[in-house]
Amino acid sequence: MKKMKKLFALVLISVMALSAFGCGAKEEAEETPSAEGIFTPGTYTAEETGHNGPVKVTVTVTENEIEKIEVEAADETPAIAAPAIEGIIDEILASQGLGVDAVTGATVSSNAVIAAVTAALGEAGADIEALKKIKVEKEKTEVSDKEADIVIIGAGGAGMSAAVEAASAGKSVIIVEKMPIVGGNTNRATGGINASETSIQEAEGIEDTIDTFYDDTFKGGKEENDPELLRVMVENSSSAVDWLNELGAGLTRVSLSGGATNPRIHTPADGSAVGPVVVEVLHNRLKELGVEILMETTATKILEEEGQATGIEAATVDGSTFMIKAGAVIIAAGGFGANSDMVESFRPDLVGFSTTNHAGATGDGIELGQAVNAALDDIEHIQIHPTTDPESGYMFTEGLRGDGAILINAEGKRFTDELLTRDVVSANILKQTGGIAYLVTNEEMKEENAALAGYIKKGYAVECETLKDVAEAIGAEEADVTETMSKYLDAVTSGSDEEFGRTHLTQTLEEGPYYILKVTPGIHHTMGGLKIDTETHVINVDGEIIKGLYAAGEVTGGVHGANRIGGNAMTDIIVFGRIAGQIAVDELSR
């Protein structure tokens, strides 16, 4: 893991102008800077704030050419930011202009790079407004029909897991991904992956069983989970963690999350977000296996012959269409948490909620399945995550509460056991003044939790030296905040939270400085989707298997029931993604 962190520590892109880029600038002489003296030759630097921290660019220009652009973005998530940044720099160098657009899915990082390059060129004496009018004119994509053993819709955690398994077994695989970056919602997974009876738990002396994991999840799902799917998930959870670690994920830290009897959420050693790490190791393995991923390519139709899936119809970003013939189709397109119309059609009570989902989570895979008569399961079950930023919808990991954070309201008082299931904690927050609450953490937690350190660095947290400062920051009475923290200290010291019954008491939060994060619930996960069996076959409305069609991940329903336990989404996508790949291979080989 340390080696991986070093590799991720710096996103450094140095791109020279490439004649084979495949696009050029529009010829609009009246809007283009003069051919003489466009820039003052030299090297210029500028810095803007990205998604996670500073983005610094160094631009080298001659009198008439942008010669080189280097970008340092040490804090940006590599799997998300790196391809977006590289694409933007390619376009600027190829067009010699600033008429570029931010990359969907990496908007903040993209805009930071564009703004920094603009500032640097301004320092070089350029006519910025004229450069902004020079746009890249991309050639229409030339496409032709393709063939593969297996075609996978979606390059998130489930789709990439399926692809790794299938390609490792010697099958030819093509993935289509409608977004310009891989990872989907997996990029945004901030917690970890739940698993029981793992070697990591054993090494730390944690007693946990598959049956306890099952019972916790069944209870958390309000006993509406499909028992057979749930059993498959928990029984394969330990091997999922082993598999990821064999790929280099380094998930060696175990902590407690809401709804869990025992610590079982596995994270990177420093407590950082699990999603980007998993995306990186899966993507790297796919590169090694030579799997073709068609980016910005949308599956528009599942092809059928005599009731069996035989491939897909797909469209590129510019509308060019083509077919991919395949012996098996795996739908791993994610949920619909970013499709407000779809959310509201199933849950009118969620009108107006923000979302933690990436822009591509629009339910395409569900609609593709329905078009071939697939049945739906638990489609009305939509989860809101209790701790998201009220302004941006950015999600704060449940691991903070598991590691010792508490929640207080605007009056400075605790109001819940912070480790109850997400639906209960969310409901309790919504009962508070303004439907908001505050996560209380401190310096001791910051030193032990990289995720918290990241939130602080990004500006989500307010630093307070004393409890008096905490009270002022949230608009509460100092006496009320002091009393709340004193009661919690007594609870941790005595080992008994008589007020709310929290049983996992690890941090006294006795000393500052304190870090306060304002939170409110936001739409997070769609538990419902396509109906599948334990081998990931998609089931039709008549209860029969659709031959050649499989599905895995958030596009499916049944695993989580009416409420998902934090850390189970990662387990779901890896376990069932792997199974989809394995079963497709096995059935193609019969």
XYZ file of N, CA and C in Angstrom, residues 396-489:
282
model
N -19.203 12.444 3.653
C -18.201 12.191 4.672
C -18.353 10.762 5.172
N -17.275 10.019 5.157
C -17.321 8.599 5.442
C -17.920 8.262 6.801
N -18.655 7.160 6.799
C -19.232 6.630 8.028
C -18.141 6.219 9.004
N -16.936 5.981 8.459
C -15.814 5.591 9.304
C -15.466 6.622 10.360
N -15.812 7.889 10.129
C -15.544 8.902 11.151
C -16.315 8.601 12.425
N -17.577 8.242 12.266
C -18.374 7.891 13.444
C -17.894 6.580 14.043
N -17.514 5.647 13.181
C -16.988 4.390 13.682
C -15.713 4.571 14.465
N -14.913 5.570 14.067
C -13.646 5.824 14.747
C -13.792 6.726 15.966
N -15.010 7.244 16.230
C -15.199 7.987 17.474
C -15.907 9.311 17.396
N -16.231 9.804 16.199
C -16.919 11.093 16.088
C -18.338 10.994 16.638
N -18.865 12.133 17.098
C -20.253 12.176 17.552
C -21.002 13.235 16.748
N -22.320 13.177 16.834
C -23.181 14.144 16.166
C -23.870 15.020 17.204
N -23.861 16.325 16.957
C -24.627 17.241 17.796
C -25.499 18.107 16.888
N -26.563 18.651 17.458
C -27.454 19.499 16.661
C -27.088 20.967 16.824
N -27.886 21.838 16.232
C -27.588 23.273 16.265
C -27.663 23.850 17.665
N -28.280 23.107 18.569
C -28.348 23.539 19.976
C -27.196 22.983 20.794
N -26.294 22.234 20.120
C -25.114 21.715 20.803
C -25.351 20.433 21.574
N -26.415 19.707 21.245
C -26.747 18.502 22.007
C -26.715 17.259 21.120
N -26.272 16.143 21.704
C -26.383 14.867 21.009
C -27.850 14.481 20.915
N -28.179 13.681 19.896
C -29.581 13.317 19.706
C -29.767 11.887 19.209
N -28.666 11.129 19.059
C -28.780 9.775 18.530
C -27.553 8.955 18.874
N -27.701 7.647 18.834
C -26.551 6.749 18.767
C -26.012 6.879 17.350
N -24.799 7.365 17.225
C -24.244 7.678 15.912
C -24.003 6.445 15.049
N -24.031 5.258 15.638
C -23.714 4.042 14.897
C -24.935 3.185 14.598
N -26.109 3.792 14.652
C -27.294 3.107 14.173
C -27.230 3.049 12.650
N -28.140 2.323 12.017
C -28.115 2.202 10.560
C -28.358 3.555 9.894
N -27.946 3.663 8.640
C -27.988 4.938 7.928
C -29.387 5.537 7.876
N -30.383 4.694 7.654
C -31.733 5.235 7.542
C -32.190 5.859 8.854
N -31.830 5.227 9.983
C -32.243 5.742 11.293
C -31.493 7.026 11.631
N -30.175 7.036 11.415
C -29.390 8.242 11.713
C -29.848 9.393 10.814
N -30.121 9.091 9.541
C -30.601 10.126 8.623
C -31.927 10.706 9.110
N -32.839 9.825 9.494
C -34.143 10.282 9.987
C -33.989 11.142 11.238
N -33.075 10.768 12.103
C -32.858 11.535 13.334
C -32.254 12.908 13.053
N -31.380 13.001 12.043
C -30.823 14.301 11.669
C -31.917 15.203 11.106
N -32.777 14.631 10.272
C -33.830 15.429 9.644
C -34.832 15.975 10.653
N -34.865 15.403 11.847
C -35.749 15.899 12.900
C -35.165 17.114 13.617
N -33.875 17.389 13.401
C -33.216 18.488 14.089
C -33.471 19.819 13.390
N -33.155 20.894 14.056
C -33.351 22.235 13.504
C -32.686 22.376 12.133
N -33.475 22.723 11.147
C -32.941 22.913 9.800
C -32.571 21.632 9.090
N -32.821 20.478 9.726
C -32.451 19.201 9.118
C -30.952 19.024 8.983
N -30.194 19.669 9.882
C -28.732 19.558 9.813
C -28.177 19.144 11.177
N -26.930 18.684 11.147
C -26.217 18.318 12.373
C -24.745 18.636 12.173
N -23.952 18.390 13.203
C -22.517 18.673 13.141
C -21.743 17.463 13.650
N -20.796 16.993 12.825
C -19.883 15.944 13.253
C -18.775 16.577 14.074
N -18.560 16.066 15.271
C -17.511 16.591 16.140
C -16.335 15.618 16.141
N -15.183 16.093 15.699
C -13.948 15.309 15.702
C -12.864 16.163 16.354
N -11.674 15.615 16.499
C -10.592 16.418 17.086
C -9.237 16.041 16.491
N -8.193 16.666 17.014
C -6.847 16.490 16.487
C -6.393 15.036 16.588
N -6.741 14.388 17.683
C -6.359 12.986 17.866
C -6.941 12.118 16.755
N -8.187 12.363 16.382
C -8.793 11.617 15.287
C -8.145 11.956 13.951
N -7.808 13.217 13.764
C -7.172 13.655 12.518
C -5.867 12.904 12.284
N -5.102 12.707 13.343
C -3.813 12.033 13.216
C -3.955 10.566 12.860
N -5.133 9.993 13.140
C -5.336 8.572 12.898
C -6.178 8.281 11.657
N -6.771 9.308 11.054
C -7.709 9.091 9.963
C -7.392 10.015 8.798
N -6.866 9.423 7.719
C -6.468 10.222 6.559
C -7.669 10.880 5.894
N -8.831 10.222 5.952
C -10.027 10.807 5.337
C -10.381 12.120 6.020
N -10.349 12.135 7.349
C -10.644 13.354 8.091
C -9.634 14.442 7.759
N -8.358 14.068 7.705
C -7.324 15.052 7.353
C -7.608 15.654 5.983
N -8.118 14.824 5.068
C -8.460 15.321 3.736
C -9.622 16.287 3.762
N -10.654 16.001 4.564
C -11.805 16.897 4.652
C -11.380 18.258 5.200
N -10.483 18.216 6.169
C -9.984 19.462 6.767
C -9.216 20.268 5.717
N -8.375 19.574 4.972
C -7.555 20.241 3.957
C -8.421 20.849 2.863
N -9.521 20.181 2.545
C -10.410 20.670 1.493
C -11.305 21.809 1.958
N -11.277 22.104 3.247
C -12.057 23.226 3.751
C -13.457 22.900 4.209
N -13.787 21.619 4.336
C -15.125 21.248 4.791
C -15.285 21.415 6.302
N -14.190 21.377 7.031
C -14.253 21.414 8.488
C -13.877 22.790 9.025
N -14.534 23.177 10.117
C -14.188 24.406 10.833
C -13.325 24.014 12.031
N -12.157 24.626 12.151
C -11.273 24.325 13.273
C -11.630 25.189 14.474
N -11.762 24.554 15.620
C -12.125 25.241 16.855
C -11.147 24.833 17.962
N -10.483 25.805 18.555
C -9.503 25.484 19.588
C -10.161 24.969 20.864
N -11.311 25.548 21.220
C -11.972 25.211 22.479
C -13.452 24.894 22.245
N -14.095 24.390 23.288
C -15.530 24.132 23.192
C -16.321 25.426 23.058
N -15.772 26.497 23.595
C -16.405 27.798 23.415
C -16.431 28.159 21.932
N -15.329 27.862 21.236
C -15.259 28.123 19.798
C -16.237 27.241 19.032
N -16.396 25.991 19.496
C -17.354 25.085 18.865
C -18.758 25.672 18.955
N -19.113 26.139 20.163
C -20.442 26.721 20.375
C -20.668 27.924 19.466
N -19.673 28.779 19.349
C -19.788 29.954 18.492
C -19.924 29.557 17.025
N -19.192 28.514 16.637
C -19.210 28.086 15.233
C -20.571 27.572 14.801
N -21.295 26.925 15.713
C -22.592 26.345 15.333
C -23.777 27.170 15.837
N -23.476 28.244 16.593
C -24.540 29.119 17.082
C -25.269 28.596 18.296
N -24.587 27.775 19.112
C -25.197 27.206 20.316
C -24.667 27.896 21.567
N -25.290 27.593 22.691
C -24.810 28.113 23.971
C -23.604 27.297 24.424
N -22.579 27.993 24.928
C -21.375 27.307 25.377
C -21.688 26.277 26.462
N -22.581 26.617 27.365
C -22.925 25.710 28.469
C -23.519 24.408 27.945
N -24.324 24.491 26.880
C -24.943 23.290 26.331
C -23.907 22.386 25.661
N -22.988 22.988 24.921
C -21.936 22.204 24.271
C -21.041 21.562 25.323
N -20.675 22.337 26.329
C -19.813 21.819 27.395
C -20.481 20.651 28.118
N -21.765 20.790 28.412
C -22.487 19.717 29.088
C -22.547 18.462 28.225
N -22.794 18.637 26.930
C -22.856 17.503 26.003
C -21.535 16.749 25.973
N -20.452 17.488 25.843
C -19.137 16.847 25.751
C -18.736 16.209 27.081
N -19.151 16.804 28.177
C -18.868 16.231 29.491
C -19.600 14.906 29.679
N -20.856 14.862 29.258
C -21.634 13.624 29.364
C -21.016 12.533 28.497
N -20.537 12.930 27.313
C -19.958 11.920 26.429
C -18.634 11.405 26.997
N -17.855 12.285 27.581
C -16.613 11.878 28.229
C -16.903 10.859 29.331
